[in-house]
mmCIF file of C-alpha atoms in Angstrom:
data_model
loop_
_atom_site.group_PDB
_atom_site.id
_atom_site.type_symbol
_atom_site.label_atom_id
_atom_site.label_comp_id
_atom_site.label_asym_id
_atom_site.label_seq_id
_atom_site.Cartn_x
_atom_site.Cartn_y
_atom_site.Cartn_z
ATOM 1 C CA UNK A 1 87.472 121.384 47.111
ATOM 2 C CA UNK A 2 90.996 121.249 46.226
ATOM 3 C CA UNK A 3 91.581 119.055 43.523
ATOM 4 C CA UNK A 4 94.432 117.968 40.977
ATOM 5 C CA UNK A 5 93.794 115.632 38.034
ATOM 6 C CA UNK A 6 96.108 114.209 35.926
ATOM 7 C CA UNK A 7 95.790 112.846 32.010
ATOM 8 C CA UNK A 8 97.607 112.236 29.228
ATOM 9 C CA UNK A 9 99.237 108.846 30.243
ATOM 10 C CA UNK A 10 99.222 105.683 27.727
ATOM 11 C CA UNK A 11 100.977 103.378 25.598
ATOM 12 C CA UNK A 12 104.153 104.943 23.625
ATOM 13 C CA UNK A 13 106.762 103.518 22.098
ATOM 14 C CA UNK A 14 110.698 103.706 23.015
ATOM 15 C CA UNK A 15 111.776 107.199 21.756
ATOM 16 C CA UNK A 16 108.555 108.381 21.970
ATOM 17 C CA UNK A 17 107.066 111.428 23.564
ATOM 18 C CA UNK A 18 103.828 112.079 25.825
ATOM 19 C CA UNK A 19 102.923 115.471 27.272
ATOM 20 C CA UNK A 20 100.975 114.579 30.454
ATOM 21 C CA UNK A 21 98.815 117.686 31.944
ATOM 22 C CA UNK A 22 97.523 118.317 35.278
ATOM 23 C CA UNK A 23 94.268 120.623 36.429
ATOM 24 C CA UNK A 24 93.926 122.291 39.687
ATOM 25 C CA UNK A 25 91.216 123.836 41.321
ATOM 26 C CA UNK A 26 90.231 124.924 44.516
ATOM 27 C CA UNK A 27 93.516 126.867 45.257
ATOM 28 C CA UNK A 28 95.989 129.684 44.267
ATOM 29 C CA UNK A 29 97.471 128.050 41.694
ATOM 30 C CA UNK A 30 100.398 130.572 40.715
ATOM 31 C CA UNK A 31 100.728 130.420 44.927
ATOM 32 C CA UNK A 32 102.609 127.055 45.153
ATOM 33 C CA UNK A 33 105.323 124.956 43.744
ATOM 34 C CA UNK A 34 104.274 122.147 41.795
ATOM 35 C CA UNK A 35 105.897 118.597 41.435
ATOM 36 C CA UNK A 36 105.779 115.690 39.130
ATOM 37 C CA UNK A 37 106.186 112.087 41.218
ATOM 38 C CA UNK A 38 106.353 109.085 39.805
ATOM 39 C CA UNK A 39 106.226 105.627 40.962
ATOM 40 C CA UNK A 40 106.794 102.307 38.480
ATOM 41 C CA UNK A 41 105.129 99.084 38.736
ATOM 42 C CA UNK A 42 105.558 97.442 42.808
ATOM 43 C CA UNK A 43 108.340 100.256 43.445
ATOM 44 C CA UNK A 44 108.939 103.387 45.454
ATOM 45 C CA UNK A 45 108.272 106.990 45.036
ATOM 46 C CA UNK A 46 110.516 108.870 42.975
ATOM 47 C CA UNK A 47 110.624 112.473 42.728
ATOM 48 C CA UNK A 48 111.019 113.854 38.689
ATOM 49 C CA UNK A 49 110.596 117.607 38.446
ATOM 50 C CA UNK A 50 109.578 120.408 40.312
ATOM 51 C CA UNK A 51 108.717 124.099 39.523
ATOM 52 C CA UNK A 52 108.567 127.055 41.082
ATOM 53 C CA UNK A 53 105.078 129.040 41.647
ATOM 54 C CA UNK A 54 105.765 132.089 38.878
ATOM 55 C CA UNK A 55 107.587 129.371 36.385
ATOM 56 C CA UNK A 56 110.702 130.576 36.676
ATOM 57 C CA UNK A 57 112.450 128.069 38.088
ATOM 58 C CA UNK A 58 112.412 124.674 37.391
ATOM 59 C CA UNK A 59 114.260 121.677 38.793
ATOM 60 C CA UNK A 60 114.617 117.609 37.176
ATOM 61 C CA UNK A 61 115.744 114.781 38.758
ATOM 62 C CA UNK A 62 119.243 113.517 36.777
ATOM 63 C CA UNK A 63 117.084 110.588 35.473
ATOM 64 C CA UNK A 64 115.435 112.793 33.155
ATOM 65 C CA UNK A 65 117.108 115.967 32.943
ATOM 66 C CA UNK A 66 117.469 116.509 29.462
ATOM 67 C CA UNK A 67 114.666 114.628 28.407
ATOM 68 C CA UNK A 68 111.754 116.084 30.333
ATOM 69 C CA UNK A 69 110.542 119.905 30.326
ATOM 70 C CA UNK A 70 107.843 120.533 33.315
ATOM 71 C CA UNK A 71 105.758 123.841 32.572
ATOM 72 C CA UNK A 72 103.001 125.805 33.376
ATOM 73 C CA UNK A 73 100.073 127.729 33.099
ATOM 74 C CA UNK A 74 98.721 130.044 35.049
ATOM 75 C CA UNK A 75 95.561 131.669 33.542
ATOM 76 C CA UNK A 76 94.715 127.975 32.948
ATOM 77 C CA UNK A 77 95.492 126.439 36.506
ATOM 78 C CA UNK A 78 97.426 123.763 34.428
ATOM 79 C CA UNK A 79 100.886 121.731 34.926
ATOM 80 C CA UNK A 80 102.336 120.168 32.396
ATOM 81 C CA UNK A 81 105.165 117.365 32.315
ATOM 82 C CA UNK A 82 106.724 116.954 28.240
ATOM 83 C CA UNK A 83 108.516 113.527 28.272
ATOM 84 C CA UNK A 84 110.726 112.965 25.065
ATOM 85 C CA UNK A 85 113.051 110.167 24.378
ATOM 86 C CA UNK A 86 111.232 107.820 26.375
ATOM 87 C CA UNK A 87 112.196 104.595 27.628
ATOM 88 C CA UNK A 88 111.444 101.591 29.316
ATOM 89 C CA UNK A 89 112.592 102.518 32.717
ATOM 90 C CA UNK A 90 110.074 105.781 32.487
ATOM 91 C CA UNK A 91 106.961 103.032 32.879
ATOM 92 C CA UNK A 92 105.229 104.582 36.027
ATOM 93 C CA UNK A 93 102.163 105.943 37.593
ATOM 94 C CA UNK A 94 102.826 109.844 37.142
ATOM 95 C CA UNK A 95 101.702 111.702 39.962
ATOM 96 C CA UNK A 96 101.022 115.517 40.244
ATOM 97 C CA UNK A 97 101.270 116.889 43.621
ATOM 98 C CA UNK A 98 100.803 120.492 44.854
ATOM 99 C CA UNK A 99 103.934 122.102 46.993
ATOM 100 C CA UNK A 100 103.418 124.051 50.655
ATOM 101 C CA UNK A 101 105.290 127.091 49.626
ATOM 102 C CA UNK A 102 105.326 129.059 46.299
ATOM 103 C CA UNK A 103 109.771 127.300 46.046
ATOM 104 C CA UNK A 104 109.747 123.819 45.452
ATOM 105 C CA UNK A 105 111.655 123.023 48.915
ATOM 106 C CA UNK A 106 108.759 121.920 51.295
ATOM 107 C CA UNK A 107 106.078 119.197 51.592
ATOM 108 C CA UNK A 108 103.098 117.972 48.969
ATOM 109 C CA UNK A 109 100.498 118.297 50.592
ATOM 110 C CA UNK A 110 97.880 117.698 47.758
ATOM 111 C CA UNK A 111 98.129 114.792 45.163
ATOM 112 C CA UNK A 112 96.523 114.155 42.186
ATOM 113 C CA UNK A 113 95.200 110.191 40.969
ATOM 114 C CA UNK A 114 97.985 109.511 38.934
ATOM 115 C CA UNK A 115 98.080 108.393 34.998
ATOM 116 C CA UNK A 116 99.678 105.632 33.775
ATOM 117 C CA UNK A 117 102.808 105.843 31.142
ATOM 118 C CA UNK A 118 104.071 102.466 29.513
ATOM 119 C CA UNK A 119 106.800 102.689 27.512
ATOM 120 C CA UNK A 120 106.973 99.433 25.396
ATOM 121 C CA UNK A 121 107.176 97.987 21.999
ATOM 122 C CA UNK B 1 121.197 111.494 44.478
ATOM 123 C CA UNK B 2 120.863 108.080 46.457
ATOM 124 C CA UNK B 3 117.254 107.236 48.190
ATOM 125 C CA UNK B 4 116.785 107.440 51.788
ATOM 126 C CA UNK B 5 116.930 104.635 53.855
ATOM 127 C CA UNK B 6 113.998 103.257 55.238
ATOM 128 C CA UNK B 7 113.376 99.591 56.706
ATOM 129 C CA UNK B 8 111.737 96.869 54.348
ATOM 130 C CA UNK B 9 108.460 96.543 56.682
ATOM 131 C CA UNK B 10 107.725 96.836 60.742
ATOM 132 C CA UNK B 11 104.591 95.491 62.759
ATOM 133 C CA UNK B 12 102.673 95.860 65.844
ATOM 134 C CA UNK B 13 99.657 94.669 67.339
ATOM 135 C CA UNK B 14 96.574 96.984 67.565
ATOM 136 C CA UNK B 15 97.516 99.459 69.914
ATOM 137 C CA UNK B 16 100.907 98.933 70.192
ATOM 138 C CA UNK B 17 103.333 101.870 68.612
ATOM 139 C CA UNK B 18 105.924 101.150 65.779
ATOM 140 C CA UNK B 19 108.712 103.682 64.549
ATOM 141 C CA UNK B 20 109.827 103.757 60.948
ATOM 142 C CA UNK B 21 113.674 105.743 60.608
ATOM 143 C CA UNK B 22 114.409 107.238 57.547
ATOM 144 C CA UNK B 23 118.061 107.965 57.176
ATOM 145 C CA UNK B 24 119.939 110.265 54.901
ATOM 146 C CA UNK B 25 123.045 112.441 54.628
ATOM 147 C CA UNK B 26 123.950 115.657 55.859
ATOM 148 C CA UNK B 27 122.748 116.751 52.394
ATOM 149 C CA UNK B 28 119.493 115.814 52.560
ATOM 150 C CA UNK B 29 117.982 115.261 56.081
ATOM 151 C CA UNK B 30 120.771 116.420 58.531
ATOM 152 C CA UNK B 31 120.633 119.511 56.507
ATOM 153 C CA UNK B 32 117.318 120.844 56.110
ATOM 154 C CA UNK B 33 114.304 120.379 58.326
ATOM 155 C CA UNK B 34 111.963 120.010 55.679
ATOM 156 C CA UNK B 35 111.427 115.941 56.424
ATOM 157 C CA UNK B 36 108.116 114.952 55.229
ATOM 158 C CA UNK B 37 105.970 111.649 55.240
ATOM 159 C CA UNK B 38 103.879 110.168 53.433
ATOM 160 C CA UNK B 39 101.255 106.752 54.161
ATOM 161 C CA UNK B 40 100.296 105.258 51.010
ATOM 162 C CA UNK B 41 97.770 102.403 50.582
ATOM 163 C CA UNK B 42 97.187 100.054 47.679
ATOM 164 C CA UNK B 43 96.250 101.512 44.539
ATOM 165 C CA UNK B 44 95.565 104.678 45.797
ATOM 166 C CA UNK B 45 97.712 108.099 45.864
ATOM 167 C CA UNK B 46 100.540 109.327 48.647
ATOM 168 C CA UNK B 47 98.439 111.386 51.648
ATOM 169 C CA UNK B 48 100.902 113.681 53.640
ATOM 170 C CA UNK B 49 100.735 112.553 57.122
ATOM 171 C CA UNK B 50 103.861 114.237 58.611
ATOM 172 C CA UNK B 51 105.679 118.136 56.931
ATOM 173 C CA UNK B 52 108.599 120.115 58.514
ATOM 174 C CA UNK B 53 110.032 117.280 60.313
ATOM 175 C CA UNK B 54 106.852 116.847 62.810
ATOM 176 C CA UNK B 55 103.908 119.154 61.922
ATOM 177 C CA UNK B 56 101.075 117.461 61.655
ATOM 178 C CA UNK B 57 98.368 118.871 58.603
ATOM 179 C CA UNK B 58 95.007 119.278 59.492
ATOM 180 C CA UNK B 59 92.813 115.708 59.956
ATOM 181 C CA UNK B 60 95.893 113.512 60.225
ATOM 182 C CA UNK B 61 95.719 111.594 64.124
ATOM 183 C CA UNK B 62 98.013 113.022 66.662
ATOM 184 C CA UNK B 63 98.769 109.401 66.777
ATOM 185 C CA UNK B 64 101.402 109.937 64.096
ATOM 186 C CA UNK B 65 104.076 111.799 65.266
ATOM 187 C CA UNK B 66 107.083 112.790 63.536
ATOM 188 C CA UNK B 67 111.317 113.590 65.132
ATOM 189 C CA UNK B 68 114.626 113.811 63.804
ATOM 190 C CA UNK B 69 117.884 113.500 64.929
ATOM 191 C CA UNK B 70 121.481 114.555 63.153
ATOM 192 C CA UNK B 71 121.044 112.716 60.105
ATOM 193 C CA UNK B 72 117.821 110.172 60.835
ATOM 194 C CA UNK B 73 114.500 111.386 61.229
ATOM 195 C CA UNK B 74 111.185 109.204 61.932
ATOM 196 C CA UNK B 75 108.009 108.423 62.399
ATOM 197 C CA UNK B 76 106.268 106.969 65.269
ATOM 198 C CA UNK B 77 102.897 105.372 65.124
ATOM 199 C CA UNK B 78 101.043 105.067 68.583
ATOM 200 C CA UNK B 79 98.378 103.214 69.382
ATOM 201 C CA UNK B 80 98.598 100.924 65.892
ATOM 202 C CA UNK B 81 95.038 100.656 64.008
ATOM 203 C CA UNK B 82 94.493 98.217 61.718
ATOM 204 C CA UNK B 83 93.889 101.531 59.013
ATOM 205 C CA UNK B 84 97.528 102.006 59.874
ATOM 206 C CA UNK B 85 98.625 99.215 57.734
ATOM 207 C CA UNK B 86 100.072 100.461 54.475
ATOM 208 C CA UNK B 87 103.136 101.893 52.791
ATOM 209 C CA UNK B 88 104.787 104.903 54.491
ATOM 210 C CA UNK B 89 107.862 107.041 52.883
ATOM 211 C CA UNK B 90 109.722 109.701 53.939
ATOM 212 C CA UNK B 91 110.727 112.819 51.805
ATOM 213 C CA UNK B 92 113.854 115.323 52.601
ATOM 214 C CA UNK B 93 114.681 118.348 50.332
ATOM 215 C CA UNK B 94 117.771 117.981 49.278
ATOM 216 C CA UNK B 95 119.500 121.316 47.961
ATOM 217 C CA UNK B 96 118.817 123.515 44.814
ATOM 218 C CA UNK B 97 119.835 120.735 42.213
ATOM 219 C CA UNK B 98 118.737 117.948 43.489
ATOM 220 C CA UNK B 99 115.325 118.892 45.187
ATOM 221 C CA UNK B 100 113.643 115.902 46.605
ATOM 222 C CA UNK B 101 115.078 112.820 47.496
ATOM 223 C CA UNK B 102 112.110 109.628 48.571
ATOM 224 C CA UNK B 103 113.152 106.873 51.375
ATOM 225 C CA UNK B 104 112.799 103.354 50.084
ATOM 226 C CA UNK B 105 109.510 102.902 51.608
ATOM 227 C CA UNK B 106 108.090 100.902 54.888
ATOM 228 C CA UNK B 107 105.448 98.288 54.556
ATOM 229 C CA UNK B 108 103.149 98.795 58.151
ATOM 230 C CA UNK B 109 101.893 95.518 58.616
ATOM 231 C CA UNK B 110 98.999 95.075 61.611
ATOM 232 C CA UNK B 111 99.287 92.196 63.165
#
């Protein structure tokens, strides 16, 4: 069955940092693009980084460019989102979802349960 | 990188067919044909209904059907079930920098 599950969401303080993680099975892994989406309290989605299926390119949304570093494993099937500098606005279900094509350019076909990040005081 | 345009919410009785238009710029959906949807209902993660403008993956209806035109694409719901009702947003790649760009979202309401 192909599967993603997030964790590493929680409670962190402004200027904080949380390094969120996301396991896949069931697929290629190293085959596809992989995307972090995230979605605050009673809003919309909102793309936040993307990268490619080797790891050798990656791509942020200007909202966190700077702040956020989206990585990979591949011997581990993992995905990993490092969030620094945190803020209030960053409060969101974080979503990892699974790309049609090994460049982040198509659909997401496959997404994970989401983990919660509040950023608060 | 502004969001897509969606409308706030549409309805229709069962049965009936609703359209949802997603509008965007020549740098996002008039440019590529990589338009995607997504139906999303409370509490519970996105589920990709509609890729590549109107491909349809594997256990989604053929009720939902998917277009585009110059710089609006859209998606059509025919004969409206009351599992229909939910949030639906549409998805565009954008360019190398930019990515992804979301539409605003579409409550489905069944009346």
């Amino acid at each position: 069955e192909v599967q993603l599950v997030e964790s590493g969401g929680g409670l962190v303080q402004p200027g904080g940092s949380l390094r969120l993680s996301c396991a896949a099975s069931g697929f290629t892994f190293s085959s596809y693009a992989m995307s972090w989406v995230r979605q605050a309290p009673g809003k919309g989605l909102e793309w936040v980084s993307a990268i490619s299926g080797s790891g050798g390119s990656t791509y942020y949304a200007d909202s966190v460019k700077g702040r956020f570093t989206i990585s990979r494993d591949n011997s581990k099937n993992t995905l990993y989102l490092q969030m620094n500098s945190l803020r209030a606005e960053d409060t969101a279900v974080y979503y990892c979802a699974k790309g049609c094509l090994k460049q982040p350019v198509d659909a997401f076909d496959i997404w994970g349960q989401g983990t919660m990040v509040t950023v608060s005081s | 990188q502004s969001a897509l345009t969606q409308p706030r919410s549409v309805s229709g009785s069962p049965g009936q067919s609703v359209t949802i238009s997603c509008t965007g710029t020549s740098s996002d959906v008039g440019g590529y044909n990589y338009v995607s949807w997504y139906q999303q209902h409370p509490g519970k993660a996105p589920k990709l209904m509609i890729y590549d403008v109107s491909k349809r993956p594997s256990g989604v209806p053929d009720r939902f059907s998917g277009s585009k035109s110059g710089n609006t694409a859209s998606l059509t719901i025919s004969g409206l079930q009351a599992e229909d009702e939910a949030d639906y947003y549409c998805c565009s790649y954008a360019g190398s920098y930019t990515s992804y760009v979301f539409g605003t979202g579409t409550k489905v309401t069944v009346l």
